[in-house]
């Protein structure tokens, strides 16, 4: 569909057609988002009360796939939340139950989704069939975070291994979730424009005064991997840096931020105070929701670094440029651009991954 030259020095960006063509929007839904791992929540937050079932969606209003997380002991399953009789949504709210019973006509399943009972079906022939059980989706866990996929084609374990090479020393499980800082931003732009901007630190000195003061622009690094881009922000002064254990790839370096993107829409912004997750949720070709979730382990440093205000200001600055690009790309005089070989290898990697995914069967 699109060719991105693998040679960064020669390559052009994805053309504006990618961001604007309604047919491509639909193809991306299936080939990028259905085939990749999608964040479905934090195990501890979902199941911190007596409730053992939790209805949710894979990318609500986009893939709009209804799912139901069930927990028995330590075992969590991800099922379709759609009754196999006539398609009613099985659960509407988190609840504590022993069985899953459809409220429409009483079909009953166990917590693994296995069909158990249906009123008035004695005379039905060839019933129940395998497809009368609730479909089970794969569920994978990294640290306390859960991921599922409609039609997985991405090696999740390879991503986790790569993440852990850098992040093993961070005990995310002990960090405290802060709902008071967590929020969802509405961005009037295509999801990929939001990500294009995320993938480079090139714009930092132009767009982000305050964030720019924290980072040493000259030494900013962007590393690209399969299904992952890592940006490393070195500290402009030695005040706020990670305490790496000996043997860590960045041991001895003054790193103040890791910006980690996992294909296609999950990010971790890691600072010495903790981590902020970003989940990019496409809605329409010109509208995206971006969820920010804060986990803090050192609240003093969070305050000293002005964590919440800095993130808010940086996000608003990013929205300003991304929304302006959204309007810019509908110009008749703009089709595609070129990459800075020094500063835009992350955007180039993203565009190659997108073009590659769209070209798959
Ligand atoms: S739709 Fe569930 S029992 Fe009829
Ligand atoms: Fe930015």
Tab-separated table of C-alpha atoms and ligand atoms in Angstrom:
chain	number	residue	atom	x	y	z
A	1	UNK	CA	0.000	0.000	0.000
A	2	UNK	CA	2.822	2.375	0.966
A	3	UNK	CA	6.568	1.962	0.591
A	4	UNK	CA	8.877	3.501	3.153
A	5	UNK	CA	12.478	3.426	1.992
A	6	UNK	CA	14.442	1.552	4.675
A	7	UNK	CA	17.317	3.971	4.073
A	8	UNK	CA	16.606	6.820	6.487
A	9	UNK	CA	18.785	9.182	4.456
A	10	UNK	CA	16.585	8.762	1.416
A	11	UNK	CA	13.186	7.919	2.873
A	12	UNK	CA	9.991	9.932	2.676
A	13	UNK	CA	7.305	9.938	5.351
A	14	UNK	CA	3.953	8.215	4.966
A	15	UNK	CA	1.897	10.207	2.469
A	16	UNK	CA	-1.110	12.234	3.603
A	17	UNK	CA	-3.317	9.595	1.975
A	18	UNK	CA	-2.543	7.296	4.909
A	19	UNK	CA	-4.001	9.769	7.392
A	20	UNK	CA	-6.998	10.707	5.266
A	21	UNK	CA	-8.197	7.811	3.164
A	22	UNK	CA	-11.286	6.221	4.811
A	23	UNK	CA	-10.510	2.812	3.278
A	24	UNK	CA	-7.027	2.867	4.824
A	25	UNK	CA	-8.547	3.802	8.180
A	26	UNK	CA	-10.544	0.559	8.064
A	27	UNK	CA	-7.582	-1.551	6.944
A	28	UNK	CA	-5.457	-0.142	9.784
A	29	UNK	CA	-8.139	-1.170	12.267
A	30	UNK	CA	-7.836	-4.801	11.237
A	31	UNK	CA	-4.162	-5.056	10.325
A	32	UNK	CA	-2.632	-2.853	13.006
A	33	UNK	CA	-4.982	-2.794	15.983
A	34	UNK	CA	-6.695	-6.209	15.835
A	35	UNK	CA	-3.345	-7.955	15.347
A	36	UNK	CA	-1.445	-6.233	18.148
A	37	UNK	CA	-1.558	-6.466	21.922
A	38	UNK	CA	-3.894	-4.000	23.550
A	39	UNK	CA	-3.702	-2.781	27.128
A	40	UNK	CA	-6.786	-3.820	29.086
A	41	UNK	CA	-5.907	-2.627	32.557
A	42	UNK	CA	-4.000	-3.076	35.757
A	43	UNK	CA	-4.679	-6.407	37.390
A	44	UNK	CA	-4.488	-4.953	40.903
A	45	UNK	CA	-6.836	-2.087	40.141
A	46	UNK	CA	-9.369	-4.240	38.272
A	47	UNK	CA	-9.549	-6.851	40.990
A	48	UNK	CA	-8.919	-4.907	44.176
A	49	UNK	CA	-12.401	-5.546	45.617
A	50	UNK	CA	-14.688	-8.576	45.923
A	51	UNK	CA	-15.728	-8.293	42.238
A	52	UNK	CA	-14.408	-11.177	40.166
A	53	UNK	CA	-15.785	-10.198	36.761
A	54	UNK	CA	-15.047	-7.006	34.969
A	55	UNK	CA	-16.605	-6.034	31.612
A	56	UNK	CA	-14.518	-3.841	29.345
A	57	UNK	CA	-13.801	-3.044	25.712
A	58	UNK	CA	-10.845	-3.385	23.419
A	59	UNK	CA	-10.521	0.210	22.211
A	60	UNK	CA	-14.049	1.392	22.853
A	61	UNK	CA	-15.625	3.299	19.941
A	62	UNK	CA	-12.849	2.049	17.624
A	63	UNK	CA	-12.383	-1.737	17.616
A	64	UNK	CA	-15.277	-1.598	20.068
A	65	UNK	CA	-14.771	-5.240	20.989
A	66	UNK	CA	-16.650	-6.181	24.176
A	67	UNK	CA	-14.602	-8.317	26.580
A	68	UNK	CA	-15.126	-9.762	30.017
A	69	UNK	CA	-12.255	-10.350	32.430
A	70	UNK	CA	-12.931	-13.084	34.978
A	71	UNK	CA	-10.829	-14.089	37.947
A	72	UNK	CA	-10.807	-17.400	39.825
A	73	UNK	CA	-8.050	-17.625	42.404
A	74	UNK	CA	-4.974	-16.286	40.624
A	75	UNK	CA	-6.279	-17.226	37.203
A	76	UNK	CA	-7.565	-14.393	35.014
A	77	UNK	CA	-9.336	-15.085	31.739
A	78	UNK	CA	-10.410	-12.784	28.956
A	79	UNK	CA	-13.707	-13.814	27.346
A	80	UNK	CA	-15.974	-12.237	24.830
A	81	UNK	CA	-18.708	-10.342	26.682
A	82	UNK	CA	-21.315	-11.377	24.108
A	83	UNK	CA	-23.836	-14.133	24.815
A	84	UNK	CA	-23.711	-16.918	22.244
A	85	UNK	CA	-27.539	-17.067	22.099
A	86	UNK	CA	-28.644	-13.780	20.583
A	87	UNK	CA	-25.704	-11.508	21.292
A	88	UNK	CA	-26.684	-9.732	24.498
A	89	UNK	CA	-23.851	-8.162	26.499
A	90	UNK	CA	-23.277	-10.673	29.265
A	91	UNK	CA	-22.096	-8.332	32.013
A	92	UNK	CA	-22.777	-4.632	32.268
A	93	UNK	CA	-20.907	-3.934	35.513
A	94	UNK	CA	-18.146	-5.429	37.610
A	95	UNK	CA	-19.672	-7.988	39.960
A	96	UNK	CA	-18.975	-10.880	42.280
A	97	UNK	CA	-20.503	-14.012	40.790
A	98	UNK	CA	-20.073	-17.784	40.783
A	99	UNK	CA	-21.430	-18.256	37.268
A	100	UNK	CA	-21.988	-16.039	34.247
A	101	UNK	CA	-25.702	-15.815	33.600
A	102	UNK	CA	-27.114	-13.891	30.673
A	103	UNK	CA	-29.830	-11.510	31.826
A	104	UNK	CA	-31.752	-11.786	28.549
A	105	UNK	CA	-32.874	-15.460	28.484
A	106	UNK	CA	-30.824	-17.049	31.231
A	107	UNK	CA	-28.035	-18.880	29.369
A	108	UNK	CA	-25.374	-19.822	31.873
A	109	UNK	CA	-21.587	-20.281	31.568
A	110	UNK	CA	-18.826	-20.988	34.030
A	111	UNK	CA	-16.123	-18.368	34.645
A	112	UNK	CA	-13.982	-19.925	31.888
A	113	UNK	CA	-16.808	-19.281	29.438
A	114	UNK	CA	-17.897	-22.926	29.169
A	115	UNK	CA	-21.595	-23.347	28.384
A	116	UNK	CA	-23.493	-24.934	31.283
A	117	UNK	CA	-27.215	-24.468	30.932
A	118	UNK	CA	-29.964	-22.874	28.847
A	119	UNK	CA	-33.671	-22.811	29.653
A	120	UNK	CA	-36.129	-24.154	27.046
A	121	UNK	CA	-33.444	-25.711	24.867
A	122	UNK	CA	-34.042	-29.408	25.596
A	123	UNK	CA	-35.411	-30.066	22.132
A	124	UNK	CA	-32.651	-28.195	20.332
A	125	UNK	CA	-30.628	-30.597	18.197
A	126	UNK	CA	-26.858	-30.630	17.939
A	127	UNK	CA	-26.600	-28.378	20.980
A	128	UNK	CA	-24.438	-27.130	22.553
A	129	UNK	CA	-21.801	-26.893	19.855
A	130	UNK	CA	-18.220	-25.718	20.544
A	131	UNK	CA	-19.171	-22.239	19.343
A	132	UNK	CA	-21.860	-22.029	22.037
A	133	UNK	CA	-19.156	-21.486	24.638
A	134	UNK	CA	-17.980	-17.917	25.175
A	135	UNK	CA	-14.953	-17.276	22.972
A	136	UNK	CA	-11.756	-16.949	24.963
A	137	UNK	CA	-9.179	-14.337	23.969
A	138	UNK	CA	-5.503	-14.601	24.853
A	139	UNK	CA	-4.496	-12.701	27.968
A	140	UNK	CA	-0.899	-11.799	28.717
A	141	UNK	CA	0.578	-10.012	31.651
A	142	UNK	CA	3.639	-7.825	31.934
A	143	UNK	CA	4.257	-6.803	35.523
A	144	UNK	CA	0.791	-5.720	36.788
A	145	UNK	CA	-0.502	-4.793	33.328
A	146	UNK	CA	-2.789	-6.979	31.234
A	147	UNK	CA	-2.938	-7.176	27.454
A	148	UNK	CA	-5.168	-8.975	25.010
A	149	UNK	CA	-5.492	-9.203	21.240
A	150	UNK	CA	-8.291	-9.991	18.811
A	151	UNK	CA	-5.999	-11.760	16.352
A	152	UNK	CA	-2.436	-11.647	17.723
A	153	UNK	CA	0.443	-11.654	15.239
A	154	UNK	CA	3.037	-9.894	17.391
A	155	UNK	CA	5.519	-11.702	19.621
A	156	UNK	CA	4.672	-10.196	23.013
A	157	UNK	CA	7.432	-12.048	24.863
A	158	UNK	CA	10.084	-10.575	22.566
A	159	UNK	CA	8.803	-7.097	23.428
A	160	UNK	CA	8.801	-7.894	27.147
A	161	UNK	CA	12.375	-9.205	26.958
A	162	UNK	CA	13.481	-6.003	25.274
A	163	UNK	CA	11.633	-3.851	27.827
A	164	UNK	CA	13.144	-5.729	30.740
A	165	UNK	CA	16.715	-5.239	29.476
A	166	UNK	CA	16.368	-1.581	30.437
A	167	UNK	CA	13.584	-1.587	33.015
A	168	UNK	CA	14.278	-4.648	35.183
A	169	UNK	CA	15.566	-2.475	38.037
A	170	UNK	CA	12.241	-0.630	38.365
A	171	UNK	CA	9.794	-2.276	40.750
A	172	UNK	CA	6.605	-1.071	39.010
A	173	UNK	CA	4.515	-3.436	41.133
A	174	UNK	CA	5.359	-1.421	44.240
A	175	UNK	CA	4.534	1.957	42.674
A	176	UNK	CA	1.332	3.662	43.808
A	177	UNK	CA	-1.358	4.472	41.278
A	178	UNK	CA	-2.573	8.081	41.511
A	179	UNK	CA	-6.093	8.578	40.127
A	180	UNK	CA	-5.948	12.292	40.966
A	181	UNK	CA	-3.267	12.904	38.326
A	182	UNK	CA	-4.518	10.370	35.802
A	183	UNK	CA	-6.701	11.714	33.021
A	184	UNK	CA	-7.692	11.389	29.374
A	185	UNK	CA	-6.885	14.051	26.797
A	186	UNK	CA	-8.951	14.673	23.676
A	187	UNK	CA	-6.803	15.364	20.657
A	188	UNK	CA	-8.296	16.622	17.395
A	189	UNK	CA	-5.978	14.584	15.217
A	190	UNK	CA	-5.310	11.158	13.700
A	191	UNK	CA	-3.702	8.699	16.135
A	192	UNK	CA	-0.626	8.346	13.941
A	193	UNK	CA	-0.002	12.097	13.971
A	194	UNK	CA	0.033	11.975	17.761
A	195	UNK	CA	2.565	9.126	17.562
A	196	UNK	CA	4.692	10.787	14.867
A	197	UNK	CA	5.216	13.650	17.293
A	198	UNK	CA	5.890	11.301	20.214
A	199	UNK	CA	8.627	9.499	18.272
A	200	UNK	CA	11.077	12.387	18.145
A	201	UNK	CA	12.793	14.737	20.567
A	202	UNK	CA	13.609	16.991	17.610
A	203	UNK	CA	10.739	19.355	18.471
A	204	UNK	CA	11.575	19.614	22.181
A	205	UNK	CA	13.660	22.826	22.027
A	206	UNK	CA	11.109	24.449	19.711
A	207	UNK	CA	7.900	23.407	21.426
A	208	UNK	CA	8.654	22.557	25.066
A	209	UNK	CA	10.592	25.220	27.046
A	210	UNK	CA	10.153	23.600	30.426
A	211	UNK	CA	10.731	20.004	29.387
A	212	UNK	CA	13.647	21.228	27.285
A	213	UNK	CA	15.298	22.700	30.389
A	214	UNK	CA	15.306	19.252	32.001
A	215	UNK	CA	16.896	17.427	29.064
A	216	UNK	CA	20.302	17.690	27.457
A	217	UNK	CA	19.257	17.982	23.819
A	218	UNK	CA	22.717	17.256	22.402
A	219	UNK	CA	22.914	13.778	23.916
A	220	UNK	CA	19.263	12.741	23.397
A	221	UNK	CA	19.172	9.225	21.921
A	222	UNK	CA	16.511	7.317	19.982
A	223	UNK	CA	16.921	3.546	19.668
A	224	UNK	CA	14.625	1.523	17.441
A	225	UNK	CA	13.784	-2.170	17.809
A	226	UNK	CA	11.161	-4.600	16.546
A	227	UNK	CA	7.809	-3.208	17.701
A	228	UNK	CA	9.465	-0.757	20.059
A	229	UNK	CA	11.175	2.637	20.138
A	230	UNK	CA	13.168	3.827	23.140
A	231	UNK	CA	14.146	7.457	23.624
A	232	UNK	CA	16.670	8.307	26.302
A	233	UNK	CA	16.725	11.762	27.820
A	234	UNK	CA	19.925	12.674	29.610
A	235	UNK	CA	19.733	15.188	32.421
A	236	UNK	CA	20.829	18.759	31.771
A	237	UNK	CA	21.956	18.902	35.396
A	238	UNK	CA	22.668	16.037	37.789
A	239	UNK	CA	19.671	16.643	40.044
A	240	UNK	CA	17.154	14.059	38.938
A	241	UNK	CA	18.549	10.865	37.490
A	242	UNK	CA	17.921	7.132	37.679
A	243	UNK	CA	20.015	5.124	40.138
A	244	UNK	CA	21.051	2.281	37.869
A	245	UNK	CA	22.430	-0.921	39.331
A	246	UNK	CA	25.892	-1.988	38.193
A	247	UNK	CA	25.700	-3.951	34.975
A	248	UNK	CA	22.735	-1.974	33.650
A	249	UNK	CA	23.276	-0.851	30.014
A	250	UNK	CA	23.046	2.798	31.138
A	251	UNK	CA	25.039	2.424	34.366
A	252	UNK	CA	27.181	5.521	34.957
A	253	UNK	CA	25.021	7.714	32.709
A	254	UNK	CA	22.933	10.657	33.864
A	255	UNK	CA	19.560	9.581	32.506
A	256	UNK	CA	16.464	11.497	33.600
A	257	UNK	CA	13.820	10.022	31.290
A	258	UNK	CA	13.029	6.944	29.272
A	259	UNK	CA	10.290	7.359	26.704
A	260	UNK	CA	9.253	3.905	25.589
A	261	UNK	CA	6.776	3.228	22.827
A	262	UNK	CA	5.392	-0.265	22.261
A	263	UNK	CA	3.685	-0.992	18.951
A	264	UNK	CA	1.181	0.307	18.192
A	265	UNK	CA	-0.287	2.535	20.928
A	266	UNK	CA	1.202	1.933	24.376
A	267	UNK	CA	3.831	4.153	25.955
A	268	UNK	CA	5.721	4.363	29.224
A	269	UNK	CA	7.199	7.708	30.205
A	270	UNK	CA	9.591	6.874	32.989
A	271	UNK	CA	11.173	9.429	35.290
A	272	UNK	CA	13.063	9.115	38.582
A	273	UNK	CA	9.725	9.626	40.390
A	274	UNK	CA	7.851	6.787	38.663
A	275	UNK	CA	6.050	6.102	35.411
A	276	UNK	CA	3.252	7.585	33.414
A	277	UNK	CA	1.534	5.223	30.999
A	278	UNK	CA	0.009	6.633	27.832
A	279	UNK	CA	-2.582	4.679	25.890
A	280	UNK	CA	-3.449	6.149	22.513
A	281	UNK	CA	-7.065	5.391	21.649
A	282	UNK	CA	-8.137	6.102	18.066
A	283	UNK	CA	-11.734	7.267	17.682
A	284	UNK	CA	-12.101	8.864	14.238
A	285	UNK	CA	-9.545	9.835	11.578
A	286	UNK	CA	-9.403	13.288	13.157
A	287	UNK	CA	-10.010	12.467	16.815
A	288	UNK	CA	-7.945	10.499	19.323
A	289	UNK	CA	-8.171	10.010	23.056
A	290	UNK	CA	-4.939	9.689	24.996
A	291	UNK	CA	-5.120	8.227	28.467
A	292	UNK	CA	-2.449	9.143	31.038
A	293	UNK	CA	-2.040	6.854	34.059
A	294	UNK	CA	0.369	7.832	36.839
A	295	UNK	CA	2.286	5.442	39.070
A	296	UNK	CA	4.588	7.127	41.564
A	297	UNK	CA	7.149	5.651	43.915
A	298	UNK	CA	8.888	8.847	45.002
A	299	UNK	CA	6.375	11.594	45.533
A	300	UNK	CA	8.963	14.113	46.784
A	301	UNK	CA	10.867	13.860	43.509
A	302	UNK	CA	7.564	14.047	41.631
A	303	UNK	CA	6.876	17.376	43.369
A	304	UNK	CA	10.424	18.657	42.963
A	305	UNK	CA	10.321	17.859	39.244
A	306	UNK	CA	6.880	19.441	39.080
A	307	UNK	CA	5.726	16.160	37.508
A	308	UNK	CA	2.006	16.802	37.064
A	309	UNK	CA	2.271	20.389	35.797
A	310	UNK	CA	5.169	19.613	33.498
A	311	UNK	CA	3.271	16.718	31.920
A	312	UNK	CA	0.126	18.814	31.528
A	313	UNK	CA	2.007	21.691	29.892
A	314	UNK	CA	4.010	19.340	27.653
A	315	UNK	CA	0.830	17.551	26.563
A	316	UNK	CA	-0.921	20.836	25.718
A	317	UNK	CA	2.106	21.936	23.706
A	318	UNK	CA	2.106	18.614	21.867
A	319	UNK	CA	-1.618	18.874	21.165
A	320	UNK	CA	-1.085	22.330	19.729
A	321	UNK	CA	1.455	21.124	17.169
A	322	UNK	CA	-0.286	17.830	16.397
A	323	UNK	CA	-3.651	19.503	15.815
A	324	UNK	CA	-2.006	22.080	13.559
A	325	UNK	CA	-0.393	19.266	11.543
A	326	UNK	CA	-3.825	17.622	11.249
A	327	UNK	CA	-5.072	20.754	9.522
A	328	UNK	CA	-1.844	21.157	7.538
A	329	UNK	CA	-1.952	17.723	5.927
A	330	UNK	CA	-5.220	18.444	4.157
A	331	UNK	CA	-3.439	21.072	2.070
A	332	UNK	CA	-3.306	20.389	-1.665
A	333	UNK	CA	0.351	21.364	-1.578
A	334	UNK	CA	1.621	18.871	0.989
A	335	UNK	CA	1.962	15.147	0.273
A	336	UNK	CA	4.891	13.839	2.287
A	337	UNK	CA	8.108	15.030	3.904
A	338	UNK	CA	11.635	13.841	4.602
A	339	UNK	CA	13.292	12.680	7.826
A	340	UNK	CA	16.150	14.279	9.727
A	341	UNK	CA	18.705	11.441	9.685
A	342	UNK	CA	20.004	12.604	13.053
A	343	UNK	CA	16.714	13.227	14.849
A	344	UNK	CA	13.863	11.334	13.212
A	345	UNK	CA	14.869	7.680	13.122
A	346	UNK	CA	12.017	6.969	15.557
A	347	UNK	CA	9.382	8.419	13.210
A	348	UNK	CA	10.985	6.530	10.332
A	349	UNK	CA	10.773	3.280	12.310
A	350	UNK	CA	7.097	3.929	13.083
A	351	UNK	CA	6.299	4.610	9.433
A	352	UNK	CA	8.073	1.420	8.359
A	353	UNK	CA	6.107	-0.599	10.915
A	354	UNK	CA	2.809	0.930	9.804
A	355	UNK	CA	3.547	0.407	6.111
A	356	UNK	CA	4.715	-3.141	6.848
A	357	UNK	CA	1.570	-4.004	8.807
A	358	UNK	CA	-0.710	-2.617	6.086
A	359	UNK	CA	1.123	-4.670	3.437
A	360	UNK	CA	0.542	-7.949	5.296
A	361	UNK	CA	-2.070	-10.374	4.048
B	1	LIG	S1	-29.025	-13.493	24.493
B	1	LIG	FE1	-28.201	-14.469	26.220
B	1	LIG	S2	-29.690	-15.945	26.762
B	1	LIG	FE2	-30.523	-14.972	25.036
B	2	LIG	FE1	6.450	16.759	22.591
